[in-house]
XYZ file of C-alpha atoms in Angstrom:
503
model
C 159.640 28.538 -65.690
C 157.583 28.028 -62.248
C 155.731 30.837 -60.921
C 152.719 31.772 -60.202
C 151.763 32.814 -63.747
C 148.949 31.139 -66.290
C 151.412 30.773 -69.108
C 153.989 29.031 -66.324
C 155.885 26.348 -68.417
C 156.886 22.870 -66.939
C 160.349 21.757 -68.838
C 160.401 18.779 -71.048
C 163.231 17.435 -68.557
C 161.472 17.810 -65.464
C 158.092 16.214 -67.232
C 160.557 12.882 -68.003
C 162.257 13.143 -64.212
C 158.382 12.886 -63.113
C 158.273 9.750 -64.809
C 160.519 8.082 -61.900
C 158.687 8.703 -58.930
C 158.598 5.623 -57.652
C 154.798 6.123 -56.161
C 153.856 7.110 -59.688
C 155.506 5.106 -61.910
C 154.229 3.673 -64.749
C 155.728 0.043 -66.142
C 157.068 0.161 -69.241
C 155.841 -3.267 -70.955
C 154.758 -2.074 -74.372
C 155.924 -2.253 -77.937
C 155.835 -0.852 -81.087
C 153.637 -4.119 -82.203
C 151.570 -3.029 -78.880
C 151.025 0.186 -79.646
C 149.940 0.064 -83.498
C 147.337 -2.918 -82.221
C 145.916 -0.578 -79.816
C 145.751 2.172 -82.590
C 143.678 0.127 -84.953
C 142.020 -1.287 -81.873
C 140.322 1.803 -81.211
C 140.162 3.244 -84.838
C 138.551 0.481 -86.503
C 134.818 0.537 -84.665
C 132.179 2.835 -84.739
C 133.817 4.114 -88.343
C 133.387 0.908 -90.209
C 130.170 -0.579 -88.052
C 128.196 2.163 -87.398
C 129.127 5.451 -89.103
C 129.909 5.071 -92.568
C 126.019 3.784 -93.921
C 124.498 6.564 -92.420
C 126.587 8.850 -93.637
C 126.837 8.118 -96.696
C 122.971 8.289 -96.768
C 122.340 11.097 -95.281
C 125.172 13.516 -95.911
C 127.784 12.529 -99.109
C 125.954 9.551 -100.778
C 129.176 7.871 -102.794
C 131.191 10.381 -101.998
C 131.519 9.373 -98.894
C 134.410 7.383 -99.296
C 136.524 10.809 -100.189
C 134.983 12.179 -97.056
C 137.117 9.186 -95.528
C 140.220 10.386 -97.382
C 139.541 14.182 -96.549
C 139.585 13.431 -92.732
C 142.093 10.585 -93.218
C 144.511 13.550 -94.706
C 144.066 16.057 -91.693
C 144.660 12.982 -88.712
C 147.588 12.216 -91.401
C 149.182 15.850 -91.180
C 148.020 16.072 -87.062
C 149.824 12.811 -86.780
C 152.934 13.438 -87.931
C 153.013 16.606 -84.908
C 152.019 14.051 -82.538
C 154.506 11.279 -83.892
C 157.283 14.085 -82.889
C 155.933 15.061 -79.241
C 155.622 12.066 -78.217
C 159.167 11.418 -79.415
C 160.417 13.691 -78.089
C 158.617 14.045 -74.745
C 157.794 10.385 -73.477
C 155.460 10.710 -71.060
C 151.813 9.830 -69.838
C 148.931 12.299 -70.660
C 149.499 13.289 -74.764
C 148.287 16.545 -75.645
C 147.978 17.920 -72.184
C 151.736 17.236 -71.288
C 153.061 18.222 -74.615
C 151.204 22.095 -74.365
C 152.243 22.397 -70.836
C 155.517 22.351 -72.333
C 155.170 24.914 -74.686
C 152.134 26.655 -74.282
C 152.018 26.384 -70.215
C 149.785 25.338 -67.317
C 146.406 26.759 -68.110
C 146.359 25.559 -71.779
C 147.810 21.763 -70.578
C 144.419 22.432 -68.028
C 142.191 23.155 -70.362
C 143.230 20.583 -73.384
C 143.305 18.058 -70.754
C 139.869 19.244 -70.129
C 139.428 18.720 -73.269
C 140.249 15.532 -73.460
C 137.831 14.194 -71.781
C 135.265 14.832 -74.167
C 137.248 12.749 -76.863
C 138.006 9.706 -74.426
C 135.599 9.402 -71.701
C 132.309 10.810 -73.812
C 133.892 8.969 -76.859
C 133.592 6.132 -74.568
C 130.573 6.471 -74.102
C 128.951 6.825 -76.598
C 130.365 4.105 -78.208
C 129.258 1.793 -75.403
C 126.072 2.529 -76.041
C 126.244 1.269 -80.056
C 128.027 -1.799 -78.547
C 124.702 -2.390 -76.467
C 122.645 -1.862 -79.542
C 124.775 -4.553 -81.352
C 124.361 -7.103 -78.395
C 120.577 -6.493 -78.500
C 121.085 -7.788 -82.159
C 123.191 -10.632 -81.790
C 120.885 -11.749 -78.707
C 117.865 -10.922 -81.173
C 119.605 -12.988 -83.993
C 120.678 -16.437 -81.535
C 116.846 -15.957 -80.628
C 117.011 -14.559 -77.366
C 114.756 -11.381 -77.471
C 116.443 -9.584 -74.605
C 116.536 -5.556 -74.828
C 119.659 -4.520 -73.077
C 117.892 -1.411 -72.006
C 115.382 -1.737 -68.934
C 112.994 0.795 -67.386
C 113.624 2.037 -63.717
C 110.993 4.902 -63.717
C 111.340 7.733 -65.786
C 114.843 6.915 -66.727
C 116.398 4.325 -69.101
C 119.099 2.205 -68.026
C 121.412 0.670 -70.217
C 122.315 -2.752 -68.782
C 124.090 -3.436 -71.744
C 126.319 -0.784 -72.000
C 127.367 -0.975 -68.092
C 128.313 -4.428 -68.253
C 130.752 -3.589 -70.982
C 132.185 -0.698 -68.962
C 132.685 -2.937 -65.867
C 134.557 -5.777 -67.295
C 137.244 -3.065 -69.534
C 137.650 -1.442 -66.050
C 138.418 -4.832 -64.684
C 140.985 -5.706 -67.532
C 142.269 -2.286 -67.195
C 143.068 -2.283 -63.553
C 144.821 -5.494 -64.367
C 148.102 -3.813 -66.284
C 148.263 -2.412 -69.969
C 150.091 -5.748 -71.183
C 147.160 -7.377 -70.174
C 145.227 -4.613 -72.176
C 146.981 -4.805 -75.481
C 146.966 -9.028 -75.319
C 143.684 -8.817 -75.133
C 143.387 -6.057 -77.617
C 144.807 -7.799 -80.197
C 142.904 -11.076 -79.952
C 139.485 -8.670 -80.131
C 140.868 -7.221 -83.201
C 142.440 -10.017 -84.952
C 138.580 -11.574 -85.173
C 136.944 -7.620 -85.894
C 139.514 -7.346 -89.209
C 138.678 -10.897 -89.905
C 135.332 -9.671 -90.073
C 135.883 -6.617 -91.496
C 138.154 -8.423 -94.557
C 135.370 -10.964 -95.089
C 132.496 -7.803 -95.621
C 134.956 -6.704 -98.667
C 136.069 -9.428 -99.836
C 132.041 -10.678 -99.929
C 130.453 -7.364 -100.401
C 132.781 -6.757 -104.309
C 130.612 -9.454 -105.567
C 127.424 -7.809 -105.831
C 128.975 -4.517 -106.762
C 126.914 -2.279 -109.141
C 128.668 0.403 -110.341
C 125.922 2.262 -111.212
C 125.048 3.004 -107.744
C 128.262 5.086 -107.786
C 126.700 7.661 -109.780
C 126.568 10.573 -109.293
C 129.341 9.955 -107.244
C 128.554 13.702 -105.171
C 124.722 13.984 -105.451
C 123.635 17.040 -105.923
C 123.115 19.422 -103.048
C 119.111 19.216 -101.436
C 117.820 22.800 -101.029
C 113.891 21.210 -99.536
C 113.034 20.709 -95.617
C 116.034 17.935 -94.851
C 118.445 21.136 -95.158
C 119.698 22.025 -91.613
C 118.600 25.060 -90.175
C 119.807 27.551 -87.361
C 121.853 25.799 -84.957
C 122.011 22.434 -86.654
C 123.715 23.936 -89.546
C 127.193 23.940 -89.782
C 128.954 26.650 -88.142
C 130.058 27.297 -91.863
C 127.036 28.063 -93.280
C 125.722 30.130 -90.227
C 128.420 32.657 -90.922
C 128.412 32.723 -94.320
C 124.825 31.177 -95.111
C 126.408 29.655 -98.150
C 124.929 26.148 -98.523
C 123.506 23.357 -96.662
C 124.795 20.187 -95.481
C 123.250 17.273 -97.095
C 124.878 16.366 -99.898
C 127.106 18.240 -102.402
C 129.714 20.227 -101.615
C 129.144 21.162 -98.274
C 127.285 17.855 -97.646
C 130.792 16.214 -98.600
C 132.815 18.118 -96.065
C 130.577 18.216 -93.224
C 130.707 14.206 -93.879
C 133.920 14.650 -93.282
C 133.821 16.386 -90.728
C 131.772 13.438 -88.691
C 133.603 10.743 -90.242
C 136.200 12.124 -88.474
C 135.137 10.453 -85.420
C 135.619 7.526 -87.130
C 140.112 8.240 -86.816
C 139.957 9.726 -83.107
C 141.433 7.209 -80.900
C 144.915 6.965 -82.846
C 146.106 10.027 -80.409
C 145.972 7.643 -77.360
C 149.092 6.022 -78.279
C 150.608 8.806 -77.766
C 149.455 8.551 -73.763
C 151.013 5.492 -73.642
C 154.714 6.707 -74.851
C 155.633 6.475 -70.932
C 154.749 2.510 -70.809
C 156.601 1.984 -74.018
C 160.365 0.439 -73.605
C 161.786 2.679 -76.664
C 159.182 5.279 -77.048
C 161.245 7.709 -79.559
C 161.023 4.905 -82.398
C 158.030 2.798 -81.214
C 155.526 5.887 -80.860
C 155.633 6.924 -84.009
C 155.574 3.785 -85.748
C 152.777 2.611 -83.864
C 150.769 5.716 -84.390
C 151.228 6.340 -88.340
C 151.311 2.540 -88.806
C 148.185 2.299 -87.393
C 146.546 4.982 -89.252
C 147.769 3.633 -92.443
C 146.114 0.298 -91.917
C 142.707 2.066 -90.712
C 142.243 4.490 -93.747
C 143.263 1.582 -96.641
C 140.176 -0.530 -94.502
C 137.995 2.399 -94.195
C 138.200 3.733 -97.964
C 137.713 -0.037 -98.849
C 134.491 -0.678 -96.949
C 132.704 3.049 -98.074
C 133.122 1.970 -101.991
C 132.205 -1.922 -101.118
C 128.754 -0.329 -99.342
C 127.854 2.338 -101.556
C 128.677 -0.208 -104.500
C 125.810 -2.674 -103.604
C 123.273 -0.260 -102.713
C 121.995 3.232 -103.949
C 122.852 5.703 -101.519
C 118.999 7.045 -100.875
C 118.471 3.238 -99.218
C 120.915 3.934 -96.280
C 119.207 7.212 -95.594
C 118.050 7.394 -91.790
C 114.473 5.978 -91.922
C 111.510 8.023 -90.029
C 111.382 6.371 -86.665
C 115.446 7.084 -86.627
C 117.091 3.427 -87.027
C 120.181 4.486 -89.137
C 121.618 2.221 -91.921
C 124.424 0.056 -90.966
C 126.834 -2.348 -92.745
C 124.130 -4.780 -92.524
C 121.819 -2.931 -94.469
C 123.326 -2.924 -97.766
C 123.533 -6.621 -97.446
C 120.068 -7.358 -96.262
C 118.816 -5.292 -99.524
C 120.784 -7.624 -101.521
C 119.413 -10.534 -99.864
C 122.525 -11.979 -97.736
C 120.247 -12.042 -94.446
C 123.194 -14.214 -93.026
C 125.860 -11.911 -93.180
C 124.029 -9.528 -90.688
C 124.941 -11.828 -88.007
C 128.973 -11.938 -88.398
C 129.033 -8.205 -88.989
C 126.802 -7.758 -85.711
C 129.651 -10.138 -84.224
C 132.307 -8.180 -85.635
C 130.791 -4.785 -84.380
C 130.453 -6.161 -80.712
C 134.305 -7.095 -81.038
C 134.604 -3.781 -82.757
C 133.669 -1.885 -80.269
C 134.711 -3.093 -77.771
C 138.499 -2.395 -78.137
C 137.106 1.044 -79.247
C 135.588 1.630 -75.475
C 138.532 -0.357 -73.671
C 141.437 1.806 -75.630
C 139.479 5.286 -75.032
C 139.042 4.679 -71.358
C 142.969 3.910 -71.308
C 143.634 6.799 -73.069
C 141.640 9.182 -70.390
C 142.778 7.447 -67.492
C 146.993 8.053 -68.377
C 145.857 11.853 -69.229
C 143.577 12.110 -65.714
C 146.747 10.562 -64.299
C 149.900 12.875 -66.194
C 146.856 15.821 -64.142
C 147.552 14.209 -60.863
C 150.621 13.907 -61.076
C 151.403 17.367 -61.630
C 148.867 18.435 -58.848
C 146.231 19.869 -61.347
C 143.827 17.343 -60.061
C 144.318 15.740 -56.379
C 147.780 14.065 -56.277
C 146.550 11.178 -54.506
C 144.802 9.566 -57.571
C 148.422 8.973 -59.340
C 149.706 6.769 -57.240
C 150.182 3.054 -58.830
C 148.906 0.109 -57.469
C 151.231 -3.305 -57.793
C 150.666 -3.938 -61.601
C 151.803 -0.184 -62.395
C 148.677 1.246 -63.549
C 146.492 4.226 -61.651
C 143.953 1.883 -59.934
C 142.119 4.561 -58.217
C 141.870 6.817 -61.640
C 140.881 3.449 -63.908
C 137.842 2.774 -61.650
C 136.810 6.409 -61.383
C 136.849 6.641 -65.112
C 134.884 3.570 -64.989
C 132.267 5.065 -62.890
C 131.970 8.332 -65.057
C 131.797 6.265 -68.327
C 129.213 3.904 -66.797
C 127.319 6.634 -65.254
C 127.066 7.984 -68.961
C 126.459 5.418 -71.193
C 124.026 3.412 -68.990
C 121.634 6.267 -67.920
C 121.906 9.289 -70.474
C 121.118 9.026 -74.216
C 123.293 9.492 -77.060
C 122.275 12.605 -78.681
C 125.143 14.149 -80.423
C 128.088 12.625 -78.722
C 129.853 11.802 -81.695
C 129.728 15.585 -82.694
C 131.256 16.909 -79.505
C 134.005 14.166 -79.413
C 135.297 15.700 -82.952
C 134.993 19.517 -81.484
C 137.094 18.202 -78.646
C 139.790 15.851 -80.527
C 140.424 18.539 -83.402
C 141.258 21.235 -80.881
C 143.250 19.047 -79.415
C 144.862 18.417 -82.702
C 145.603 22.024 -83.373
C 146.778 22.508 -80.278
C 149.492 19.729 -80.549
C 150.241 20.936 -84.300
C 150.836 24.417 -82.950
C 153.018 23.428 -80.180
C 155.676 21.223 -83.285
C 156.115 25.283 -84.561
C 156.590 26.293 -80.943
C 159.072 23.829 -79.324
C 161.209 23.791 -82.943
C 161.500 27.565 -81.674
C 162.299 27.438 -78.417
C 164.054 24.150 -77.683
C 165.677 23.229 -81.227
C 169.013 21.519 -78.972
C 166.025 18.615 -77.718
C 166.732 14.999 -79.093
C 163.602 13.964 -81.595
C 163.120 10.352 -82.279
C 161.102 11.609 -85.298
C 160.632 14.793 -86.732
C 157.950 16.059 -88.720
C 158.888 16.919 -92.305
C 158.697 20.227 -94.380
C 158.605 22.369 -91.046
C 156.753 24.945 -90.687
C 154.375 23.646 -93.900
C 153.013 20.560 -92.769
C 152.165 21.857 -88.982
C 150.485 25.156 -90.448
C 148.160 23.010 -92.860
C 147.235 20.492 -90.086
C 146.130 23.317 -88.028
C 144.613 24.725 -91.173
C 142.717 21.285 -92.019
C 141.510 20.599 -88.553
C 139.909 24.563 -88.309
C 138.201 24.016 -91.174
C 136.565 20.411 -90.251
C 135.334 22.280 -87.044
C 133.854 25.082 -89.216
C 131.814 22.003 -91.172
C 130.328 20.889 -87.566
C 127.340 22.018 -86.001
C 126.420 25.753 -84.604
C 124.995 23.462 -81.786
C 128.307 21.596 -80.991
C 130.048 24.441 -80.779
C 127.904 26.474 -78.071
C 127.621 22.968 -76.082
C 131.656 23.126 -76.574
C 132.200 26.220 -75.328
C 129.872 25.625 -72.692
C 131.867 22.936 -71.664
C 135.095 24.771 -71.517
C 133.671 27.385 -69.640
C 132.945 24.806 -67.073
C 136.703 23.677 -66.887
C 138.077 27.492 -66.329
C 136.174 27.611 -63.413
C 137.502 24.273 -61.981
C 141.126 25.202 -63.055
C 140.682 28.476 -61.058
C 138.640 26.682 -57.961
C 141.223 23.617 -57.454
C 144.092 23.108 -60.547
C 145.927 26.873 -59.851
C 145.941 26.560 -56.218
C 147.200 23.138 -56.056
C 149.885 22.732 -58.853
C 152.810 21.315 -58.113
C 154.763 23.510 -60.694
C 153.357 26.844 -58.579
C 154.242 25.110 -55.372
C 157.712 25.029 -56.269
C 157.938 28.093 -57.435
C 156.545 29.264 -53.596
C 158.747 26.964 -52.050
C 155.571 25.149 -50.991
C 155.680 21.684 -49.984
C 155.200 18.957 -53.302
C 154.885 15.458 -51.036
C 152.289 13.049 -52.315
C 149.466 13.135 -51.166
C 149.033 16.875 -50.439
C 145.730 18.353 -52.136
């Protein structure tokens, strides 16, 4: 329904038409074996390498491998709504194209919004752990090179740009290219992965597994005001280091660990039989993540006590590596340090992907300057790719980490119950639509992912949600400077002219 309305709605058939302008056309190269690579490509990373030590030190202790399963369950139920949109509605950009189908314009502007703090911040940050890990392996072949270096006041991260710049490279160069060399980088990071577990059972103790949810700290190490969970603000009921509420607001972070599988939904347009190959590729690849995940927590917490990977006073946080140093296999720091930098990697490549084909399903539709859609030789948005580049580079190299990881989950669970909504809505108002896969036990399995994913944002910071909202703000007021005045759906609803290229 064009107009000049907020809520206008662009149809599901004129968001596939799109898909055939011929200055803004996507090539359609990837398959189902494609697409679950890239989902485990960008799953398996900051989870496995950098996340699950320190959390299970300084939030759930043992339990932190059912923190794994509780956030495992809610991208399970928020999967199975994206595994039907993307079915069912092809085309580039994910979560922003599938609510400006049912939800209309300015909710596809603002989740595609959004989505920029799940990709391009998720990027990001996790660029700036794979610079960390290079200082390592550099440290550990006995060069002692830091990969950050001084220019004045502010740090640069050398490291951390020089990773941006080749994905951006690779990713100008076509997503075949992309997923070929995806799936060599994470043929060698499972490798790695499989060899930690398969290593890391022998020096087991069981003991360390108990108690399996240590009991809730009440002392100083309690958050407090705005670094409390948004939970416990409102109702002041509990902390968040372990117990209960340390166990969910694990799980809440851990979280972080699954974003990424969502992106292969903003590939569905460069897949050759998207209604069967989407949704394999993105539960497939979440099936193989959580079975590696839930492995790795019980190997770590098995060899060490928990209280050893707590963060340590000048803020190093444990790693993989530290529960095998303790048990005195110094060597097997280096191959997981290896295995982190391919890690990682994949992780950065596959979330700058992800941003670019949602900046690009933007342009396209005139939300953002049509220009930037068009497709260069090799079918990919050059222009978009290198400006994500920039942005990504301009954030990881020169601004510190903070709480990134926090305000990627804020950003990806909205998202999540956005897409889960819009299952209930488009069931309602376009039941006649073809669906490659449909989610089962409708309307129960939609209403608890959006359930599941509220209640993980409860668990995260007071903090991350003002910086959230803050955020948003920020995007209302660009929608209403440039997106409203320039959409192409409006235009034709004015009888305005739509040629590429007009801004």
């Amino acid at each position: 329904m064009p107009g000049n309305g907020l809520w206008r709605t662009k149809s599901i058939e004129q968001s596939i038409a799109d898909t055939d302008e011929p200055d803004t056309k996507l090539r359609k190269d990837l398959t189902a074996w494609d697409l679950t690579i890239f989902g485990v490509a960008v799953v398996i990373g900051a989870g496995i390498f950098t996340l699950a030590a320190s959390t299970a030190g300084n939030l759930a202790g043992p339990s932190v491998s059912l923190a794994f399963v509780l956030a495992a369950v809610a991208c399970a139920l928020a999967a199975l709504c994206y595994a039907e949109f993307a079915s069912t509605v092809p085309v580039a950009g994910s979560a922003y194209t599938f609510s400006y189908a049912t939800f209309g314009e300015f909710a596809a502007w603002i989740i595609g919004w959004d989505l920029v703090l799940e990709f391009a911040v998720g990027a990001a940050a996790v660029s700036k752990g794979w610079s960390q890990y290079l200082q390592t392996v550099l440290g550990q072949l006995g060069l002692e090179l830091r990969t950050t270096v001084d220019a004045g006041s502010v740090e640069v991260d050398w490291g951390a740009l020089l990773l941006v710049a080749v994905l951006t490279a690779l990713l100008v160069l076509g997503t075949k290219m992309s997923s070929r060399v995806s799936a060599v980088i994470t043929a060698i990071k499972i490798a790695v992965v499989l060899l930690v577990i398969a290593l890391g059972v022998t020096y087991i103790n069981t003991d360390n597994y108990s108690p399996y949810i240590p009991p809730a700290e009440t002392g100083p190490e309690v958050a407090s005001g705005l670094d409390q969970s948004l939970f416990s603000l409102l109702t002041g009921f509990g902390g968040s280091t372990y117990g209960i509420m340390g166990l969910l607001a694990a799980a809440s972070l851990l979280f972080f660990a699954f974003i990424g599988f969502d992106v292969v939904a903003t590939t569905a347009e460069e897949t050759r039989n998207p209604q069967r190959a989407v949704p394999r590729g993105i539960l497939g690849s979440l099936a193989i993540v959580t079975v590696l995940y839930i492995a790795v927590t019980l190997v770590i917490t098995g060899m060490v006590p928990y209280d050893k990977l707590k963060t340590q006073p000048d803020g190093s946080r444990a790693t993989l590596a530290t529960a095998f140093a303790d048990n005195g296999v110094d060597w097997a720091a280096t191959v997981i340090s290896v295995g982190a930098l391919a890690g990682l990697t994949t992780v950065v490549m596959v979330l700058m992907l992800g941003q670019t084909r949602v900046i690009f399903a933007m342009s396209r539709d005139g939300l953002l300057p049509r220009g930037l859609a068009k497709t260069g030789t090799r079918g990919t948005p050059v222009k978009i790719t290198i400006g994500i580049g920039l942005l990504v580079a301009v954030a990881a190299g020169f601004f510190p980490a903070g709480k990134l990881e926090e305000m990627v989950n804020v950003g990806t669970l909205f998202a999540f119950v956005l897409v889960s909504a819009g299952v209930l809505v488009l069931r309602k108002t376009r039941p006649d639509l073809k669906r490659g896969f449909r989610v089962p036990w409708v309307p129960f399995i939609p209403v608890l992912a959006i359930l599941a994913c509220l209640w993980l944002m409860l668990n995260l910071t007071a903090l991350t949600w003002v910086r959230f909202l803050v955020w948003m703000a920020l995007g209302v007021v660009v929608y209403f400077a440039y997106g409203r005045k320039h959409s192409l759906l409006g235009k034709q609803g004015s009888d305005a002219p739509v040629a590429m290229g007009v801004v």
